[in-house]
Amino acid sequence: MSNYNSKDIIVLDGLDAVRLRPGMYIGTTGVKGMHHLLWEIVDNGVDELSNGHGFRLTVTMHKDNSITVMDDGRGIPVDKHPKLKVSGVEVVFTQLHAGGKFNNSNYAYSGGLHGVGASVTNALSEWLKVTVCKDGIKYAMQFSAVEKGKKVIGGVPKGPLKAIGKTRESGTEVTFLPDTRIFGDAKFDFDTINKRLKELAFLNGGVEFVLIDENVLSETSTGYRTRIYNYKNGLRDFIKYLNDGTNPVYKEPIYVEGKSDLLSMGCAIQHVDNYNENFFSFVNNIPTTEGGTHEVGLKTAITRAFNDIAREMGLLKEKEQNLMGEDFREGLTCVIALKLKNVQFEGQTKTKLGNPEVRPEVEKLVYEGLMDYAKAKSSKATITEIINKAKGAAKVRLAAKHAKETARKATSADTYSLVGKLSGCTGKNALINELIIVEGDSAGGSAKQARDRHYQAILPLKGKPLNVEKKRLNQVLDNEEIRTIISALGAGIAGDFKIENLKYNKVIILADADQDGAHIRAILLTFFYRYMRELITEGHVYVGVAPLYRVYKKNFSEYVYDDDKLQATIKKCGAGYQIQRYKGLGEMTAEQLWNTTMDPERRVLVQVTLDDIAEAERMITTFMGDNIEARKEYISENANFNKESEFEHIGENNG
Ligand code: TSJ
């Protein structure tokens, strides 16, 4: 055994470098790096299977954090390497970037940290065992890290590859234990492996991926927690999975594939009835989250092909303009997967494909694929749906442009053409002026009487303003209440919003303390959040808090803003007290409204601060999204809109 080691000193040199600087090969020596050891092994198996040799890859997590990867491929070659004079198996596990005879073209890509080779896994493992079943014989070999003085040498063969018996199977099985001297107590993570195997199953249609976790018993049957993935239709199944829970515009995703000298490519697309664009791209089974040249080529091809198809089908007339890329991408989910040699990854996270030669190549393959698809009679309905959806998007795009220009004109001009209902203030000082948005005409009337017209402008809202969630800008601008607000504020909207043009320092929402009021507040806040975010982040938006009761008798009168405070106020008032309950702002006289909610000396204002934007987003989608139950729950829980976490009290009031 020992003389076997000594003769292969050169072979171990490369692995020494890996032990010395693991980060260079696997990125980090944390959990993520440890999973890289696994991906190296898995990638090798997937290559074999995706080339049509074998059907299944199984990953088994053991209790001691060792892990097994097994495939039913042809088995790693066992014959001796002509130069190195050792078995193919030994070469694979001891040579960095194992090359030479076994440099099958699929091994020639290097995907960032992927593809550094199984020898890296070996070098950073406490031990590694491999068995190969091939041509009726079962072979085995083991490696382990050995301590030599203060030094640890990784991946040392315990002996040469040995035939250990007969078999009728074929395949490769590798088990290894990541070295705690490198990775500390990091452990393999079921969810991480599960997610990756599922992704690989979508990317390698027809190959079965099995994950067994010996740390956890099965939830449903005997044995261990197990996951099995096998998607016969690969990328098509991927698209259906991604679009699960949405409404596809046509049932079957479109699939195109192609090959050139440079690359092979598969691509699936499907439109759904929302306005989002979702692109997922992969190169050599690795996600390219930052996109790159393949996505650019794909987008160009989609625009060009569907425009050409639309013309050929007469769905676009000669005098009509071509539709734009964004029109075809509205509601589009896309998956594209490439196999490519000599990959260049770029970008901040090295997940952007840089190879310039890929763009025209992908464009050509996708364009030809889509044109072919469109030729089939059976494709006609789908194609028509796509082109009509794009035409709808184009119409909206043009309308939005028009509406935006109209709104811009309306807001830039000094005329209040749209602000019929606004009772403006006489003062011109934007630093002290207040816009008070009042729910309902009757409260609006009282507010107009009560206000200090020098700096308080009143805008009564008739009904509910449009719920802007899930609406496109042009639909938002169609709503008169919304247009009135935009004009009144004078600072524009969305991309054209300019806070320096704002005519009011405070925008105060005054709505009833009931569910309708809460809804109106939420709609207005959603609108500000989506289209005038700075209004909130710069602290201009306030919610006025109206009293719920007045407790009074001769020589005593106090307003109560909170149900919890009612009893205390009654006690304070003493015998002979009377209670007036306000069901809404409209029930108050002008004087009462001034005293309780409008007089800066006495009113309670809650400043709307969105320091946690993500949380605000969640609140708003809960409110406005499709989930009616969650929305109801939220409204009843927050009807008084006094959530300390979201809104900061800036005034106190004692009535
Ligand atoms: F390398 C490894 F340990 F990472 C590993 C390799 C791990 C696992 C789980 C599987 C594999 C692997 C390698 N499975 N199948 C193969 N196939 C080959 O290496 C192979 C077999 C035959 C031929 C040939 O030309 O006949 C060529 C190759 C590269």
Coordinates of N, CA, C and O in Angstrom, one line a residue, residues 327-405:
D327 N -43.8 44.3 -26.0 CA -45.2 43.9 -26.2 C -45.3 42.3 -26.2 O -46.2 41.8 -25.6
F328 N -44.3 41.7 -26.8 CA -44.3 40.2 -26.9 C -43.9 39.6 -25.5 O -44.2 38.4 -25.3
R329 N -43.2 40.4 -24.7 CA -42.7 39.8 -23.4 C -43.7 40.1 -22.3 O -43.5 39.6 -21.2
E330 N -44.8 40.7 -22.5 CA -45.7 41.0 -21.4 C -46.4 39.6 -21.0 O -47.0 38.9 -21.9
G331 N -46.2 39.3 -19.8 CA -46.8 38.0 -19.3 C -46.0 36.8 -19.8 O -46.5 35.7 -19.7
L332 N -44.8 37.0 -20.3 CA -44.0 35.8 -20.9 C -43.1 35.2 -19.9 O -42.3 35.8 -19.2
T333 N -43.2 33.9 -19.8 CA -42.3 33.1 -19.0 C -41.4 32.3 -20.0 O -41.9 31.7 -20.9
C334 N -40.1 32.3 -19.8 CA -39.2 31.7 -20.7 C -38.1 30.9 -20.0 O -37.6 31.4 -19.0
V335 N -37.8 29.8 -20.5 CA -36.6 29.1 -20.0 C -35.7 28.7 -21.1 O -36.2 28.2 -22.1
I336 N -34.4 29.1 -21.0 CA -33.5 28.7 -22.1 C -32.3 28.0 -21.4 O -31.8 28.5 -20.4
A337 N -31.9 26.9 -22.0 CA -30.8 26.1 -21.4 C -29.8 25.8 -22.6 O -30.2 25.3 -23.6
L338 N -28.5 26.2 -22.3 CA -27.5 26.0 -23.4 C -26.5 24.9 -22.8 O -26.2 24.9 -21.7
K339 N -25.9 24.2 -23.8 CA -24.7 23.5 -23.5 C -23.6 24.2 -24.4 O -23.8 24.3 -25.6
L340 N -22.5 24.5 -23.8 CA -21.5 25.3 -24.5 C -20.1 25.0 -24.0 O -19.9 24.8 -22.8
K341 N -19.1 25.0 -24.9 CA -17.8 24.8 -24.5 C -17.1 26.2 -24.2 O -17.5 27.2 -24.8
N342 N -16.1 26.2 -23.4 CA -15.3 27.5 -23.1 C -16.2 28.6 -22.7 O -16.3 29.6 -23.4
V343 N -16.9 28.4 -21.7 CA -17.9 29.4 -21.2 C -17.1 30.6 -20.5 O -16.2 30.4 -19.8
Q344 N -17.6 31.8 -20.8 CA -17.1 33.0 -20.1 C -18.2 33.5 -19.2 O -19.2 34.0 -19.7
F345 N -18.0 33.4 -17.9 CA -19.0 34.0 -17.0 C -18.5 35.4 -16.6 O -17.3 35.6 -16.3
E346 N -19.4 36.3 -16.5 CA -19.1 37.7 -16.1 C -20.1 38.2 -15.0 O -20.8 37.4 -14.5
G347 N -20.0 39.4 -14.8 CA -21.0 40.1 -13.9 C -20.5 40.0 -12.4 O -19.6 39.3 -12.1
Q348 N -21.3 40.6 -11.6 CA -21.0 40.7 -10.2 C -20.9 39.4 -9.5 O -20.0 39.1 -8.7
T349 N -21.8 38.5 -9.9 CA -21.8 37.2 -9.2 C -21.4 36.1 -10.2 O -21.6 34.9 -9.9
K350 N -20.7 36.5 -11.3 CA -20.2 35.5 -12.3 C -21.4 34.6 -12.8 O -21.2 33.4 -13.0
T351 N -22.6 35.2 -12.9 CA -23.7 34.4 -13.4 C -24.3 35.1 -14.7 O -25.4 35.0 -14.9
K352 N -23.4 35.8 -15.4 CA -23.8 36.4 -16.6 C -23.0 35.8 -17.8 O -21.8 35.9 -17.7
L353 N -23.6 35.3 -18.8 CA -22.9 34.7 -19.9 C -22.3 35.8 -20.8 O -23.0 36.7 -21.3
G354 N -21.0 35.8 -21.0 CA -20.3 36.8 -21.7 C -20.0 36.5 -23.2 O -19.8 37.4 -24.0
N355 N -20.0 35.2 -23.5 CA -19.5 34.8 -24.9 C -20.3 35.6 -26.0 O -21.5 35.3 -26.2
P356 N -19.6 36.5 -26.7 CA -20.3 37.3 -27.7 C -20.8 36.4 -28.9 O -21.9 36.8 -29.5
E357 N -20.1 35.3 -29.2 CA -20.5 34.5 -30.4 C -21.9 33.8 -30.1 O -22.5 33.3 -31.1
V358 N -22.3 33.8 -28.9 CA -23.5 33.1 -28.6 C -24.8 33.8 -29.0 O -25.8 33.3 -29.4
R359 N -24.7 35.2 -28.9 CA -25.9 36.0 -29.2 C -26.5 35.7 -30.6 O -27.7 35.3 -30.7
P360 N -25.7 35.9 -31.7 CA -26.3 35.6 -33.0 C -26.7 34.1 -33.2 O -27.7 33.8 -33.9
E361 N -26.0 33.3 -32.6 CA -26.2 31.8 -32.7 C -27.6 31.5 -32.1 O -28.4 30.8 -32.7
V362 N -27.8 31.9 -30.9 CA -29.1 31.7 -30.2 C -30.2 32.4 -31.0 O -31.3 31.8 -31.2
E363 N -30.0 33.6 -31.4 CA -31.0 34.3 -32.2 C -31.5 33.5 -33.4 O -32.6 33.3 -33.7
K364 N -30.5 33.0 -34.1 CA -30.8 32.2 -35.3 C -31.6 30.9 -35.0 O -32.6 30.7 -35.6
L365 N -31.1 30.2 -34.0 CA -31.8 28.9 -33.7 C -33.2 29.2 -33.2 O -34.1 28.4 -33.6
V366 N -33.4 30.2 -32.3 CA -34.7 30.4 -31.8 C -35.6 31.0 -32.9 O -36.8 30.5 -33.0
Y367 N -35.1 31.9 -33.7 CA -35.9 32.4 -34.8 C -36.4 31.3 -35.7 O -37.6 31.2 -36.0
E368 N -35.5 30.5 -36.2 CA -35.8 29.4 -37.1 C -36.8 28.4 -36.4 O -37.8 27.9 -37.0
G369 N -36.6 28.1 -35.1 CA -37.5 27.3 -34.4 C -38.9 27.8 -34.3 O -39.9 27.1 -34.5
L370 N -39.0 29.1 -34.0 CA -40.3 29.7 -33.9 C -41.0 29.7 -35.3 O -42.2 29.5 -35.4
M371 N -40.3 30.0 -36.3 CA -40.9 30.1 -37.7 C -41.4 28.7 -38.1 O -42.4 28.6 -38.6
D372 N -40.6 27.7 -37.7 CA -41.0 26.3 -38.0 C -42.3 26.0 -37.2 O -43.2 25.4 -37.7
Y373 N -42.3 26.4 -35.9 CA -43.4 26.1 -35.1 C -44.7 26.7 -35.7 O -45.8 26.1 -35.7
A374 N -44.5 28.0 -36.2 CA -45.7 28.7 -36.7 C -46.2 28.1 -38.0 O -47.4 28.3 -38.3
K375 N -45.4 27.3 -38.7 CA -45.8 26.7 -40.0 C -46.9 25.7 -39.7 O -47.8 25.5 -40.6
A376 N -46.8 25.0 -38.6 CA -47.8 23.9 -38.3 C -49.2 24.4 -38.1 O -49.4 25.4 -37.5
K377 N -50.1 23.7 -38.7 CA -51.6 24.1 -38.6 C -52.0 24.2 -37.2 O -52.7 25.1 -36.7
S378 N -51.5 23.2 -36.4 CA -51.9 23.1 -35.0 C -51.4 24.3 -34.1 O -51.9 24.4 -33.0
S379 N -50.5 25.0 -34.7 CA -50.0 26.2 -33.9 C -50.8 27.4 -34.0 O -50.6 28.4 -33.3
K380 N -51.7 27.4 -35.0 CA -52.4 28.7 -35.4 C -53.1 29.4 -34.2 O -52.9 30.6 -34.0
A381 N -53.8 28.6 -33.4 CA -54.6 29.2 -32.3 C -53.6 29.9 -31.3 O -53.8 31.0 -30.9
T382 N -52.5 29.2 -30.9 CA -51.6 29.7 -30.0 C -50.9 31.0 -30.5 O -50.8 32.0 -29.8
I383 N -50.5 30.9 -31.8 CA -49.9 32.1 -32.4 C -50.8 33.3 -32.4 O -50.4 34.4 -32.1
T384 N -52.1 33.0 -32.7 CA -53.0 34.1 -32.7 C -53.2 34.7 -31.3 O -53.2 36.0 -31.2
E385 N -53.2 33.9 -30.3 CA -53.3 34.4 -28.9 C -52.1 35.3 -28.6 O -52.3 36.4 -28.0
I386 N -50.9 34.8 -29.0 CA -49.7 35.6 -28.6 C -49.7 36.9 -29.3 O -49.5 38.0 -28.7
I387 N -50.1 36.9 -30.6 CA -50.0 38.2 -31.3 C -51.1 39.1 -30.8 O -50.9 40.3 -30.7
N388 N -52.3 38.6 -30.5 CA -53.3 39.5 -30.0 C -53.0 40.1 -28.6 O -53.2 41.2 -28.3
K389 N -52.3 39.2 -27.8 CA -51.9 39.7 -26.5 C -50.9 40.9 -26.7 O -50.9 41.9 -26.0
A390 N -49.9 40.6 -27.6 CA -48.9 41.7 -27.9 C -49.5 42.9 -28.4 O -49.1 44.0 -28.0
K391 N -50.6 42.8 -29.3 CA -51.2 44.0 -29.8 C -51.9 44.7 -28.7 O -51.9 46.0 -28.7
G392 N -52.5 44.0 -27.8 CA -53.1 44.6 -26.6 C -52.1 45.4 -25.8 O -52.4 46.5 -25.4
A393 N -51.0 44.8 -25.6 CA -49.9 45.4 -24.8 C -49.4 46.7 -25.5 O -49.2 47.7 -24.9
A394 N -49.3 46.6 -26.9 CA -48.9 47.8 -27.6 C -49.9 48.9 -27.5 O -49.5 50.1 -27.3
K395 N -51.2 48.6 -27.6 CA -52.2 49.6 -27.4 C -52.1 50.3 -26.1 O -52.2 51.5 -26.0
V396 N -51.9 49.5 -25.1 CA -51.8 50.0 -23.7 C -50.5 50.9 -23.6 O -50.6 52.0 -23.0
R397 N -49.5 50.4 -24.2 CA -48.2 51.1 -24.2 C -48.4 52.5 -24.8 O -48.0 53.5 -24.2
L398 N -49.1 52.6 -25.9 CA -49.3 53.9 -26.6 C -50.3 54.7 -25.8 O -50.1 55.9 -25.6
A399 N -51.3 54.1 -25.2 CA -52.3 54.8 -24.4 C -51.6 55.4 -23.2 O -51.9 56.5 -22.8
A400 N -50.7 54.6 -22.6 CA -50.0 55.1 -21.4 C -49.2 56.3 -21.7 O -49.1 57.2 -20.9
K401 N -48.5 56.2 -22.8 CA -47.7 57.3 -23.3 C -48.5 58.5 -23.4 O -48.1 59.6 -22.9
H402 N -49.6 58.4 -24.1 CA -50.5 59.5 -24.3 C -51.0 60.1 -23.0 O -51.0 61.3 -22.7
A403 N -51.5 59.1 -22.1 CA -52.1 59.6 -20.8 C -51.0 60.3 -20.0 O -51.3 61.2 -19.3
K404 N -49.8 59.8 -20.0 CA -48.7 60.3 -19.2 C -48.5 61.8 -19.7 O -48.3 62.7 -18.9
E405 N -48.5 61.9 -21.0 CA -48.3 63.3 -21.6 C -49.4 64.2 -21.2 O -49.1 65.4 -20.8

